[in-house]
Coordinates of C-alpha atoms and ligand atoms in Angstrom, one line a residue:
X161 CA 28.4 -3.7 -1.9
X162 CA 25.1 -2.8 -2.4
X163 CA 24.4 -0.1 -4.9
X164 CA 21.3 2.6 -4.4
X165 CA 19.6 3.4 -7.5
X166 CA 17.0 5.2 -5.4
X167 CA 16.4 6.3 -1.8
X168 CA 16.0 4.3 0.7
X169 CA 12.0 4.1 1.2
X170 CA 11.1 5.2 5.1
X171 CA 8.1 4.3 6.6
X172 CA 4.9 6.6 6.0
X173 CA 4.6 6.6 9.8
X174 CA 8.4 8.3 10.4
X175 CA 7.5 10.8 8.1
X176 CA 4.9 11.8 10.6
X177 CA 4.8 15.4 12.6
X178 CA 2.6 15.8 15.3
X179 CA -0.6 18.1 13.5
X180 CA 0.0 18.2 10.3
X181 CA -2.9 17.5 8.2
X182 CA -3.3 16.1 4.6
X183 CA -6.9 18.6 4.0
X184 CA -8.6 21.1 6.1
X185 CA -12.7 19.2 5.9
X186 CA -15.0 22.1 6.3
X187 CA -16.4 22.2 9.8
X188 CA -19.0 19.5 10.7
X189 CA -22.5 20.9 10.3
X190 CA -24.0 18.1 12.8
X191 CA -23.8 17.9 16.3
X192 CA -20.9 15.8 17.3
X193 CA -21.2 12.7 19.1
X194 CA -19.2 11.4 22.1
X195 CA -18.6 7.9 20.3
X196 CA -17.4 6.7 24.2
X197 CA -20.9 7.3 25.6
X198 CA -22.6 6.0 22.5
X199 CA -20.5 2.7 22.2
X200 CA -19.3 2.3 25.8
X201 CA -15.6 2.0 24.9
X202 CA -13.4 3.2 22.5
X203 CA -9.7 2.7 21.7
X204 CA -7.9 6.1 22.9
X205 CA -4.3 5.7 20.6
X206 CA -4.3 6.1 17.7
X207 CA -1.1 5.8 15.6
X208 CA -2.4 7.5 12.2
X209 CA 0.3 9.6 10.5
X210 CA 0.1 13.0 10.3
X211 CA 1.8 13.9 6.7
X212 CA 0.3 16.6 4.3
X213 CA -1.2 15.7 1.0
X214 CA 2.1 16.3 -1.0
X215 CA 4.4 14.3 1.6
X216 CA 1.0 11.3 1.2
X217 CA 1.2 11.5 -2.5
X218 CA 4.9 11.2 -3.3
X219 CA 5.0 8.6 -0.3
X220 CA 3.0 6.1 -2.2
X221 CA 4.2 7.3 -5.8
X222 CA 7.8 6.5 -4.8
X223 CA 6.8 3.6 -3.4
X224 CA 4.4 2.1 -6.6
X225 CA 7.8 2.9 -8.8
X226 CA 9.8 0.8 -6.8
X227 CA 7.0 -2.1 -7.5
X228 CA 7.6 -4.5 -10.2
X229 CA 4.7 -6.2 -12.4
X230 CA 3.7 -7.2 -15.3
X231 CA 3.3 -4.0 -16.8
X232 CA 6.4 -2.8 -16.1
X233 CA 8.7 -5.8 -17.5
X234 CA 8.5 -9.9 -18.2
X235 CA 6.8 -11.8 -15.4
X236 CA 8.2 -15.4 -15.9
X237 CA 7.2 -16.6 -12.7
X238 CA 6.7 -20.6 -13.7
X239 CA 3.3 -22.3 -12.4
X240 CA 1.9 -18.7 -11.9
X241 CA 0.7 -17.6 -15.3
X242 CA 1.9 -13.9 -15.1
X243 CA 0.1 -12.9 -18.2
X244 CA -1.2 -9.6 -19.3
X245 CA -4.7 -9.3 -18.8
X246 CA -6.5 -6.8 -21.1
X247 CA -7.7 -3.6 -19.9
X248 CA -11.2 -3.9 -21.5
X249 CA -11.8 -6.8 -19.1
X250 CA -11.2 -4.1 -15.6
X251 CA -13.7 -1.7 -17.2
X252 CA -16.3 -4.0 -17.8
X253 CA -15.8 -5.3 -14.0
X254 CA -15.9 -1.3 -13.2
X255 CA -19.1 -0.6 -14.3
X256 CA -21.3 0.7 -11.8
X257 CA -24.2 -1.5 -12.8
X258 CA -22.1 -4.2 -11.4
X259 CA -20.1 -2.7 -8.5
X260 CA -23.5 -0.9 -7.0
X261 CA -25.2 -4.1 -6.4
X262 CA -25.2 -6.3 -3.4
X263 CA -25.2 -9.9 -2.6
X264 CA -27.9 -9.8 -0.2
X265 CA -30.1 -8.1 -2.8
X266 CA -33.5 -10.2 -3.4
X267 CA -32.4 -12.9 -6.8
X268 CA -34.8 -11.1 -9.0
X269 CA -33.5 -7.9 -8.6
X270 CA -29.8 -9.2 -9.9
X271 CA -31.7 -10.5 -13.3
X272 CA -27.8 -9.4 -14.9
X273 CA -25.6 -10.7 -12.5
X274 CA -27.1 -13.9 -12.6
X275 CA -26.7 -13.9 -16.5
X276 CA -23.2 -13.2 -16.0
X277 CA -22.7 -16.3 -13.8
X278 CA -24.8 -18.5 -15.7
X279 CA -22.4 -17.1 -18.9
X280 CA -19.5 -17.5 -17.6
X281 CA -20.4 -21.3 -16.3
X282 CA -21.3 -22.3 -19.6
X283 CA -18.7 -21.5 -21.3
X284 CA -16.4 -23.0 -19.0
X285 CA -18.6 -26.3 -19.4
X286 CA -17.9 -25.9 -22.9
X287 CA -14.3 -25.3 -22.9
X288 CA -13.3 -27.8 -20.5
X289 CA -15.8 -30.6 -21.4
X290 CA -17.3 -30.7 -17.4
X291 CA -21.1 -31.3 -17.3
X292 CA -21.4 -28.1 -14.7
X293 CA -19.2 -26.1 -13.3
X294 CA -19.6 -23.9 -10.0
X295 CA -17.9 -20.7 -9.4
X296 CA -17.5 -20.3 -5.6
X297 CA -14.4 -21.6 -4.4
X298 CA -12.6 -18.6 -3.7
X299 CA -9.0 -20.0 -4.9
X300 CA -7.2 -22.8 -6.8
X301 CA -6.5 -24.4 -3.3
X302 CA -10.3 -23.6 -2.3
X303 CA -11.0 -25.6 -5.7
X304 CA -9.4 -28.3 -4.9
X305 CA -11.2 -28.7 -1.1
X306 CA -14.4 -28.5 -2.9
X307 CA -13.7 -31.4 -5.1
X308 CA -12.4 -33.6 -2.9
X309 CA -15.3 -32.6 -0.7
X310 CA -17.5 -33.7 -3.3
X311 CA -15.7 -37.0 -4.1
X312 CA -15.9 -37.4 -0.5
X313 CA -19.8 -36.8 -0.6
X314 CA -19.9 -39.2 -3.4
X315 CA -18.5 -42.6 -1.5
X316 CA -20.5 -41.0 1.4
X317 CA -23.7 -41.6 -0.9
X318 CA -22.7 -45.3 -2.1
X319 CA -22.0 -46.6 1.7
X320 CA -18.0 -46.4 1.3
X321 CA -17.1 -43.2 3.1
X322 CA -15.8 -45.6 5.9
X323 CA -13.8 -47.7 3.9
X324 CA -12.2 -45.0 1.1
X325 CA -9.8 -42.8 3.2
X326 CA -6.7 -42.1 0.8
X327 CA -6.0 -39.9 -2.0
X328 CA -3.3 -40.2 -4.3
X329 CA -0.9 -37.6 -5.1
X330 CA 2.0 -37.6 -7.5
X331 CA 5.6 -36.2 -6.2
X332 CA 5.2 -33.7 -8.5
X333 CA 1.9 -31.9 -7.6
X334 CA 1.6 -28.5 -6.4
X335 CA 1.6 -28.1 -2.2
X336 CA -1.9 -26.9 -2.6
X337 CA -2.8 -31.0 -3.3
X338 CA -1.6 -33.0 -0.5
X339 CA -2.7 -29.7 2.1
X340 CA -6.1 -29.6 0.3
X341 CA -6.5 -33.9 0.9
X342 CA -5.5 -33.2 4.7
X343 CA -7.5 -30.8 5.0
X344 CA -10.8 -32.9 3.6
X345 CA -9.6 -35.5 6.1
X346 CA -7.9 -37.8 4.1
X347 CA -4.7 -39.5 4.3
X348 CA -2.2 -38.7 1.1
X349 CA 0.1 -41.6 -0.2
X350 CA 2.6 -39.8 -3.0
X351 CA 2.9 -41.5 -5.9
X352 CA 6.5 -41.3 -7.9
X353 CA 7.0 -39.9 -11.3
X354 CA 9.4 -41.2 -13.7
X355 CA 12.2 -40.4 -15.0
X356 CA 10.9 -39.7 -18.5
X357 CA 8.7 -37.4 -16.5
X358 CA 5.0 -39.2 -16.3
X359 CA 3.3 -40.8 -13.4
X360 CA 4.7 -44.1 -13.0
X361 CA 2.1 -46.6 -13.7
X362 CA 3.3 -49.6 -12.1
X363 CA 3.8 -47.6 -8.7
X364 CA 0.0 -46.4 -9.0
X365 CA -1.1 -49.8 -9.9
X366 CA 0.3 -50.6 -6.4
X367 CA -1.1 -48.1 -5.0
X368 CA -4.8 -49.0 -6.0
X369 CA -6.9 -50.5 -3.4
X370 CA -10.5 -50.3 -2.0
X371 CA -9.3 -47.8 0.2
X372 CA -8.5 -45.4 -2.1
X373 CA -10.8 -42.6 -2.7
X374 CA -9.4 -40.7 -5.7
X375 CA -6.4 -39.3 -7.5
X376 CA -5.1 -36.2 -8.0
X377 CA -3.4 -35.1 -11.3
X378 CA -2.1 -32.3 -12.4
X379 CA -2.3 -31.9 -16.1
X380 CA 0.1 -30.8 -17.8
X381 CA 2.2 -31.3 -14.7
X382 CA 4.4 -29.5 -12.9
X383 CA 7.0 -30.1 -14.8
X384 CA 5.3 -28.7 -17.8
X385 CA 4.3 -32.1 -19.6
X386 CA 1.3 -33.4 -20.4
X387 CA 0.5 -36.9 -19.0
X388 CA 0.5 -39.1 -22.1
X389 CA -1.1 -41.8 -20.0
X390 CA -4.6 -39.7 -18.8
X391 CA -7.1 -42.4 -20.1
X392 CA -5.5 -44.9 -18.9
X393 CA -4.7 -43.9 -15.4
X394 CA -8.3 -42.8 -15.6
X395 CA -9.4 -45.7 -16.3
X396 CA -6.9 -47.9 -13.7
X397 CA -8.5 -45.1 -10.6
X398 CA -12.5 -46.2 -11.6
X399 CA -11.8 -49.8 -11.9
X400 CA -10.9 -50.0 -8.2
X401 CA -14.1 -47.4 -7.6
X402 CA -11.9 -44.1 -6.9
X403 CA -12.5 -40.9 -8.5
X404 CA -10.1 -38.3 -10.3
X405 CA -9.4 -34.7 -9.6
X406 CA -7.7 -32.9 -12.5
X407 CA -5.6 -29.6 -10.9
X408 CA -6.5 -27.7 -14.2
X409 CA -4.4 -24.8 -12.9
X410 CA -2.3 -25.0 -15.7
X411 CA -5.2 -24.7 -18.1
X412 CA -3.3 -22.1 -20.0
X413 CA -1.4 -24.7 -21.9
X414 CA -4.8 -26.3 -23.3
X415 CA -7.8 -24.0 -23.8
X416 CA -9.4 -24.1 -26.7
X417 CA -7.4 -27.2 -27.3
X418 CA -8.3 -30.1 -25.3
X419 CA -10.7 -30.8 -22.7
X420 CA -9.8 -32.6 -19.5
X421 CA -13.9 -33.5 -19.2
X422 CA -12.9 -35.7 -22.5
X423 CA -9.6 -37.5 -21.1
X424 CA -11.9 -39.3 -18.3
X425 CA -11.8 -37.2 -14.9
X426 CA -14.7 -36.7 -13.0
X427 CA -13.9 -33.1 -11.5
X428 CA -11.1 -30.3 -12.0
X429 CA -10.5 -27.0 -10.6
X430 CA -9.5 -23.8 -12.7
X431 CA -7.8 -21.3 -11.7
X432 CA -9.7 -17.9 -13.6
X433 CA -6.8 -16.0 -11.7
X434 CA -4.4 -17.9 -14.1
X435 CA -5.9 -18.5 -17.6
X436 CA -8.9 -16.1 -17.4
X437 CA -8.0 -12.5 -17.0
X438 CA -7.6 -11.7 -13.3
X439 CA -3.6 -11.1 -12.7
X440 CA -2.6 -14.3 -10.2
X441 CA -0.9 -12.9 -6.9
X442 CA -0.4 -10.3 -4.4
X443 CA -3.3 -12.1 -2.3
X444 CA -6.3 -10.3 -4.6
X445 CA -9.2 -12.2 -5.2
X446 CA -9.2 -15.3 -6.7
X447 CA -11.6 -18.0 -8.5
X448 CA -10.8 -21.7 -8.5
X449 CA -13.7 -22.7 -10.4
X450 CA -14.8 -26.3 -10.8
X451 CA -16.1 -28.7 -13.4
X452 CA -17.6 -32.0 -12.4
X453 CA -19.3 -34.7 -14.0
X454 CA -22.8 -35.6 -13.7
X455 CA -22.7 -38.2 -10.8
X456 CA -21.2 -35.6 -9.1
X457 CA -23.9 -32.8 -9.5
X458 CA -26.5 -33.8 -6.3
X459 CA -23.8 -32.6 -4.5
X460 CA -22.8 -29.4 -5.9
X461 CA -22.1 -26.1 -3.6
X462 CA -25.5 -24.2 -3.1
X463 CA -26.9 -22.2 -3.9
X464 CA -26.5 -23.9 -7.7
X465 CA -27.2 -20.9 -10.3
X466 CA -29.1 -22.7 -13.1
X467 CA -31.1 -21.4 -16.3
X468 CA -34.4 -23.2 -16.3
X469 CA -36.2 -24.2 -19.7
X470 CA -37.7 -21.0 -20.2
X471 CA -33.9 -19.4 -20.6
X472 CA -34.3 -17.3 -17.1
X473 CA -31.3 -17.6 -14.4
X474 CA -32.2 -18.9 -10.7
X475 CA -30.5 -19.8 -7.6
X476 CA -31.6 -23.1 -6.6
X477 CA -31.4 -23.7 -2.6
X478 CA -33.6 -27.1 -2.0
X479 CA -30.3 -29.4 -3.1
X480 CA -31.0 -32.1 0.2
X481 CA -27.6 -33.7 -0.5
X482 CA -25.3 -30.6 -1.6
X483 CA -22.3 -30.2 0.7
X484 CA -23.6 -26.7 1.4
X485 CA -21.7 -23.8 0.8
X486 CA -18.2 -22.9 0.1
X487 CA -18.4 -19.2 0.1
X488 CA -20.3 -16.9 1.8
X489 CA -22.3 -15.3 -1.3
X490 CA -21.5 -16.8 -5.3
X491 CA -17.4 -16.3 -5.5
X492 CA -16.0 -13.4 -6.5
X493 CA -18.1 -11.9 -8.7
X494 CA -15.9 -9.4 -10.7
X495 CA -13.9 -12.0 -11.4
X496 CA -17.1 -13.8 -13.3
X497 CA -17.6 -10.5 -15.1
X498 CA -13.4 -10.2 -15.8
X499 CA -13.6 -14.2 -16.8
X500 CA -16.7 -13.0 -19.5
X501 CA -15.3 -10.6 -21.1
X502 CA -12.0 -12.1 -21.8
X503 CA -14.0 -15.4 -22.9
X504 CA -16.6 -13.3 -25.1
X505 CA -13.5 -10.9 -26.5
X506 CA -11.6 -14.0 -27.5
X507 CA -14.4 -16.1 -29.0
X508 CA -14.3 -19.7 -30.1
X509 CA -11.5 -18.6 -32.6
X510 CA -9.5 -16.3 -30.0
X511 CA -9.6 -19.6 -26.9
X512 CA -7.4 -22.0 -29.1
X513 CA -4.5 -19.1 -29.4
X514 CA -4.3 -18.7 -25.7
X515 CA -2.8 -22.2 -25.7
X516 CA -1.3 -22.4 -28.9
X517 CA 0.8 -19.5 -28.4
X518 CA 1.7 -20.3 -24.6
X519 CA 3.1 -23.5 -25.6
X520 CA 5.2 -22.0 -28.6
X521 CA 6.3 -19.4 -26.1
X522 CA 7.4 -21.9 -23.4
X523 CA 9.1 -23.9 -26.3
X524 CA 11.0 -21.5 -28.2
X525 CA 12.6 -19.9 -24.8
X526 CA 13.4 -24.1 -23.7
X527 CA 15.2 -24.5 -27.4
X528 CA 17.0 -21.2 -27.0
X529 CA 18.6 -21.9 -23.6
X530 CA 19.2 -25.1 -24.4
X531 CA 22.6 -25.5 -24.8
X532 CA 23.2 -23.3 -21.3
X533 CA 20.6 -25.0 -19.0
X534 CA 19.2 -28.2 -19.9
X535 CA 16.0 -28.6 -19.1
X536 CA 14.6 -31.0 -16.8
X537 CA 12.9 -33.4 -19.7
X538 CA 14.1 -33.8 -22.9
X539 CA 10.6 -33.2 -24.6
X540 CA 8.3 -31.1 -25.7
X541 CA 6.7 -28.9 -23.0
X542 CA 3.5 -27.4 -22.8
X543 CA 3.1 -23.5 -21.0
X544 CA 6.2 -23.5 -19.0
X545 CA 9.9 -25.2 -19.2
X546 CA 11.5 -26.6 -16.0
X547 CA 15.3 -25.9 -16.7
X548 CA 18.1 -26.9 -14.1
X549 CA 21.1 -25.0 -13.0
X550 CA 22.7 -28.0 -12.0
X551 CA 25.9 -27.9 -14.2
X552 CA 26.6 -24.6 -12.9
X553 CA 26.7 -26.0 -9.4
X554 CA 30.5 -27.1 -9.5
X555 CA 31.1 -23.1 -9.6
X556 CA 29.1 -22.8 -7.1
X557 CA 26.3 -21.2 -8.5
X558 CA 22.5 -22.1 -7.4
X559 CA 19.3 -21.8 -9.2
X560 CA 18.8 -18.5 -6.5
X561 CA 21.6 -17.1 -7.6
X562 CA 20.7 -16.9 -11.1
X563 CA 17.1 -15.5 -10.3
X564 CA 18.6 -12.7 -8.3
X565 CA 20.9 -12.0 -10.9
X566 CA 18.0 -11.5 -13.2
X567 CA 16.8 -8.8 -11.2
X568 CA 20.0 -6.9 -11.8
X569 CA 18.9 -7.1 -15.8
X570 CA 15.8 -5.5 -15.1
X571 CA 13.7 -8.8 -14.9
X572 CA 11.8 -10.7 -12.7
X573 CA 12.7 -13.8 -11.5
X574 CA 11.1 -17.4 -12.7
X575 CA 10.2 -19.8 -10.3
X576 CA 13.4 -21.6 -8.1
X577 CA 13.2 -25.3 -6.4
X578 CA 10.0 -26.2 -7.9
X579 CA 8.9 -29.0 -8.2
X580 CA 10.7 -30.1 -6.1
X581 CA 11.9 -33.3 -7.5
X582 CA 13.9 -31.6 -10.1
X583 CA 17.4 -30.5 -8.9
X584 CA 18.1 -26.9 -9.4
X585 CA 15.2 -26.1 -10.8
X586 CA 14.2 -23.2 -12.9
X587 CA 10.6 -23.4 -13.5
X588 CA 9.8 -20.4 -16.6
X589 CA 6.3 -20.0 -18.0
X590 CA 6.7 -16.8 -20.6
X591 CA 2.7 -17.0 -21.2
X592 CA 1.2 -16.4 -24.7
X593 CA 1.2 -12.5 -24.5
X594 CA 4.9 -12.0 -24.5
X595 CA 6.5 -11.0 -27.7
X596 CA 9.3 -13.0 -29.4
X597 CA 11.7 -9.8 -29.2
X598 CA 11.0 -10.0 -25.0
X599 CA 12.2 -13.8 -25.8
X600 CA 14.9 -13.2 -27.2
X601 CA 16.1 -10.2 -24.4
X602 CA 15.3 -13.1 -21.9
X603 CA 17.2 -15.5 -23.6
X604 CA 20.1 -13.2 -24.4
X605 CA 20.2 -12.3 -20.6
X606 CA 19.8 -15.9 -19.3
X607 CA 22.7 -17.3 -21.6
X608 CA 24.9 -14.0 -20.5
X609 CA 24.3 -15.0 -16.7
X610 CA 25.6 -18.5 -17.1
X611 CA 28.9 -17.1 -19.0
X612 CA 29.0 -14.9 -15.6
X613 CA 28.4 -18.5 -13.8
X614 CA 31.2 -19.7 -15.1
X615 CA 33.7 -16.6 -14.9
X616 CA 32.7 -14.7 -12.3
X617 CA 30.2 -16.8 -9.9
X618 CA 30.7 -13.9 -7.1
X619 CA 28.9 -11.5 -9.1
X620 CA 25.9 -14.0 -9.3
X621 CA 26.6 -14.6 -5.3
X622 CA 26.0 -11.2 -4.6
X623 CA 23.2 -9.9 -6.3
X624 CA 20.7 -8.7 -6.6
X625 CA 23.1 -4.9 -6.4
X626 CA 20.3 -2.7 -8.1
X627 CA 18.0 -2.8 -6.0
X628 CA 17.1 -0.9 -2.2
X629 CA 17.6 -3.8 -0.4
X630 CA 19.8 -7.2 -1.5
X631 CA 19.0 -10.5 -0.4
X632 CA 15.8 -11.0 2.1
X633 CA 15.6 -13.9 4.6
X634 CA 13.0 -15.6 3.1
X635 CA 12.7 -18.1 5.9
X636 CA 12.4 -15.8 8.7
X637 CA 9.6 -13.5 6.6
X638 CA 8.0 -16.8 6.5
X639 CA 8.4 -17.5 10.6
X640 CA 8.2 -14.5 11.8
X641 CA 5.6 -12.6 9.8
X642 CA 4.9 -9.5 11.5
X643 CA 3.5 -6.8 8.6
X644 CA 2.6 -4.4 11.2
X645 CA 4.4 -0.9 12.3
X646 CA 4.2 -0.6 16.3
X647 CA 6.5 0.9 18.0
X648 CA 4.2 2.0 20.8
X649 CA 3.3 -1.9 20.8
X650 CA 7.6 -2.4 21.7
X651 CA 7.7 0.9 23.6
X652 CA 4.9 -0.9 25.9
X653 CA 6.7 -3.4 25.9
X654 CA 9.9 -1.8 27.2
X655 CA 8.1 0.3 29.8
X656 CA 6.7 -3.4 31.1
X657 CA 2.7 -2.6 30.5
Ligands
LIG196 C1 -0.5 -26.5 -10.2 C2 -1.1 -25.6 -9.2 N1 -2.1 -26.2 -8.4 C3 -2.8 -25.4 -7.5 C4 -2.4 -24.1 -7.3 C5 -3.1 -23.3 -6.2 O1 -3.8 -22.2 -6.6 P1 -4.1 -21.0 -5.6 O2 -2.8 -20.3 -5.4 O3 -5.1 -20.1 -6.3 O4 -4.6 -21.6 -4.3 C6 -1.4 -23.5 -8.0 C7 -1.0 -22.1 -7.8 O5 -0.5 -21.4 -8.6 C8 -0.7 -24.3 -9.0 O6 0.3 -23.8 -9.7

């Protein structure tokens, strides 16, 4: 049974009575203006609703205290570092002499922007060892696109486009990596990871031929580990004249730490949503910078932002063999100015804890739950643990079930069924600004639900009971997604017009 523990949430638009107004405007002092006869046509319904400003404002209030984030309880959402991200770094993207300017304004008239931007790609160059790095792909997946695109470029510019038409992919990657090859017009070929959990060598090896474009690696993978054999799988793709991507989006586990520019790849993507201060999700903006190496730089997105000898930043625009632009204008900027201040505020000495503790985090809750859910690898992970509910399943109890239990304790589920080669899987990434008493309430709670597993699987079955609604049909939100409220739309509909 499902149990209320507040009101069921109606629409804005039911609440609606014919005439009732929110705020009385004071009366227009300009002559009004038949928008028909000045724009030839204009839509006649509309389907506003009519609420006053109390009804408006306890609408939207009930409905943000029915929300869960990060700043109302522990986000262990695996692969999606759910970290808190500082206030300091939204006021400095709030300040109006950032939020008033324009992206069409003239380049010298942005002297500070383009300092930001320059800033912010220098740093990055330092941190992850990349020659340049370019901030306009608009997300990790975007990211990706733009360095295959460039890889692509690349063979383009030695004569072998023709010939090199497949990217490698481990089984493990992220579905962002074989989409973003098919979309750049390659064809994928997975590669098989194994069992100990690393690409498997002797499968790449096989898979190496003059067709081959480039690899894609994730590092650490998926599953939380970090590919013991970089340098030499490196190596193996630039024998056979192919070129590796890095998917840095896990770059949580190693700022400050290692560089992937170091372990031999030629480009990366980061995801700043993830690792540097802009919370991942919800569909905001995003930034899936990206680091190349040198032979990769004539072909750079343009405009390239560059500070010339005499220390001033430009846009340069005369690149003959750039693959143009990704993004309209130069990414999201606010997230540039986010990215800076959570890189300056953390300083050379501050970078190398982000990793550090994310790693001690990820470890500590894999140790503690250890004797309830194995985990996937027995090994140390980096950021995040892949756990599997497999044992339970003789009970039968799924890796669902004991997310939506979770959400009866008060805490957000981690990530289910990813990757997918683990069975059961229960992918958690606590993230370095978690505390070790949140840990241990975590733990406590997991190692309670798989005592409930075993004695009383139904209650598991059933939940999540807390909450407005129970269990969602995921697949058909996914079919048949339809955000909209339109009843006129079905009313039309049913009157045949
Ligand atoms: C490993 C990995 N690669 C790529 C991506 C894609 O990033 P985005 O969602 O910004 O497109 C993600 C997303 O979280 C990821 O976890």
């Amino acid at each position: 049974m499902r149990k209320k523990i507040v009101p069921e949430p109606q629409l804005i638009f039911t609440k609606s009575s014919p005439g009732r107004v929110g705020c009385n405007p004071p009366k227009a002092d300009t002559p009004e203006v038949n928008l028909a006869e000045c724009l030839g046509q204009v839509r006649e319904e509309f389907h506003f609703p009519e609420v006053s400003e109390l009804d408006l404002l306890r609408h939207f209030t009930n409905l943000s205290q029915i929300n869960y984030g990060i700043e109302t309880g522990f986000y262990p959402l695996g692969s999606c570092t759910m970290k808190y991200n500082p206030k300091i770094n939204e006021r400095t993207a709030a300040n109006p002499g950032f939020t008033h300017i324009h992206p069409m304004q003239p380049d010298a008239t942005v002297p500070g922007a383009l300092e930001v931007l320059a800033q912010v790609q220098e740093i990055l160059c330092e941190v992850t060892g990349f020659d340049e790095i370019t901030l306009q792909p608009l997300a990790g997946a975007h990211g990706e696109l733009t360095c295959l695109m460039l890889i692509k470029a690349y063979h383009e510019s030695r004569g072998e486009g023709d010939q090199r038409k497949v990217i490698l992919v481990p089984d493990s990657a992220h579905g962002t990596n074989p989409a973003s090859a098919a979309a750049c017009g390659y064809s994928v070929r997975s590669i098989p990871t194994t069992a100990g959990g690393n690409t498997d060598l002797e499968a790449l090896a096989a898979n190496l031929g003059p067709d081959v474009a480039g690899l894609m690696l994730t590092n650490p993978s998926t599953l939380g580990l970090f590919e013991p054999n970089i340098e030499k799988i490196c190596m193996m793709v630039h024998d056979i004249g192919g070129q590796v991507f890095c998917d840095g989006a896990n770059m949580n586990a190693m700022v400050g730490t290692t560089r992937p520019g170091d372990h031999g790849f030629d480009c990366m993507h980061l995801n700043l949503h993830k690792t540097f201060s802009t919370p991942h999700g919800g569909g905001g903006p995003g930034c899936g910078a990206i680091g190349l190496k040198s032979h990769l730089e004539p072909f750079l997105p343009k405009p390239v932002v560059r500070r010339n000898a005499s220390g001033v930043v430009e846009l340069l625009r005369d690149r003959p063999q750039s693959i143009g632009r990704v993004s309209a204008f130069l990414g999201q900027f606010l997230m540039e100015v986010r990215a800076l201040t959570y890189l300056l505020a953390h300083g050379k000495e501050g970078l190398p804890r982000i990793s550090r503790f994310a790693v001690l985090n990820a470890n500590y809750v894999k140790a503690r739950l250890n004797g309830v859910l194995p985990a996937a690898h027995d090994r140390p992970c980096m950021h995040e643990c892949v756990l599997t509910s497999q044992p339970y399943k003789q009970h039968g109890v799924r890796a669902l079930d004991f997310s939506k239990r979770l959400i009866d304790y008060g805490i957000h589920p981690p990530t289910n069924y990813f990757p997918l080669i683990v069975p059961e899987a229960i992918m958690i990434e606590p993230t370095e600004t978690e505390s070790k008493e949140t840990l241990d309430q975590f733990c406590d709670v997991m190692i309670q639900i798989c005592k409930e597993a075993e004695t009383t699987p139904e209650v598991l079955k059933s939940a999540p009971t807390s909450q407005i609604v129970g269990r969602l049909d995921e697949a058909q939100a996914v079919k048949q997604l339809d955000v909209a409220y339109r009843p006129w739309a079905k009313k039309k509909v049913a009157a045949g017009v």
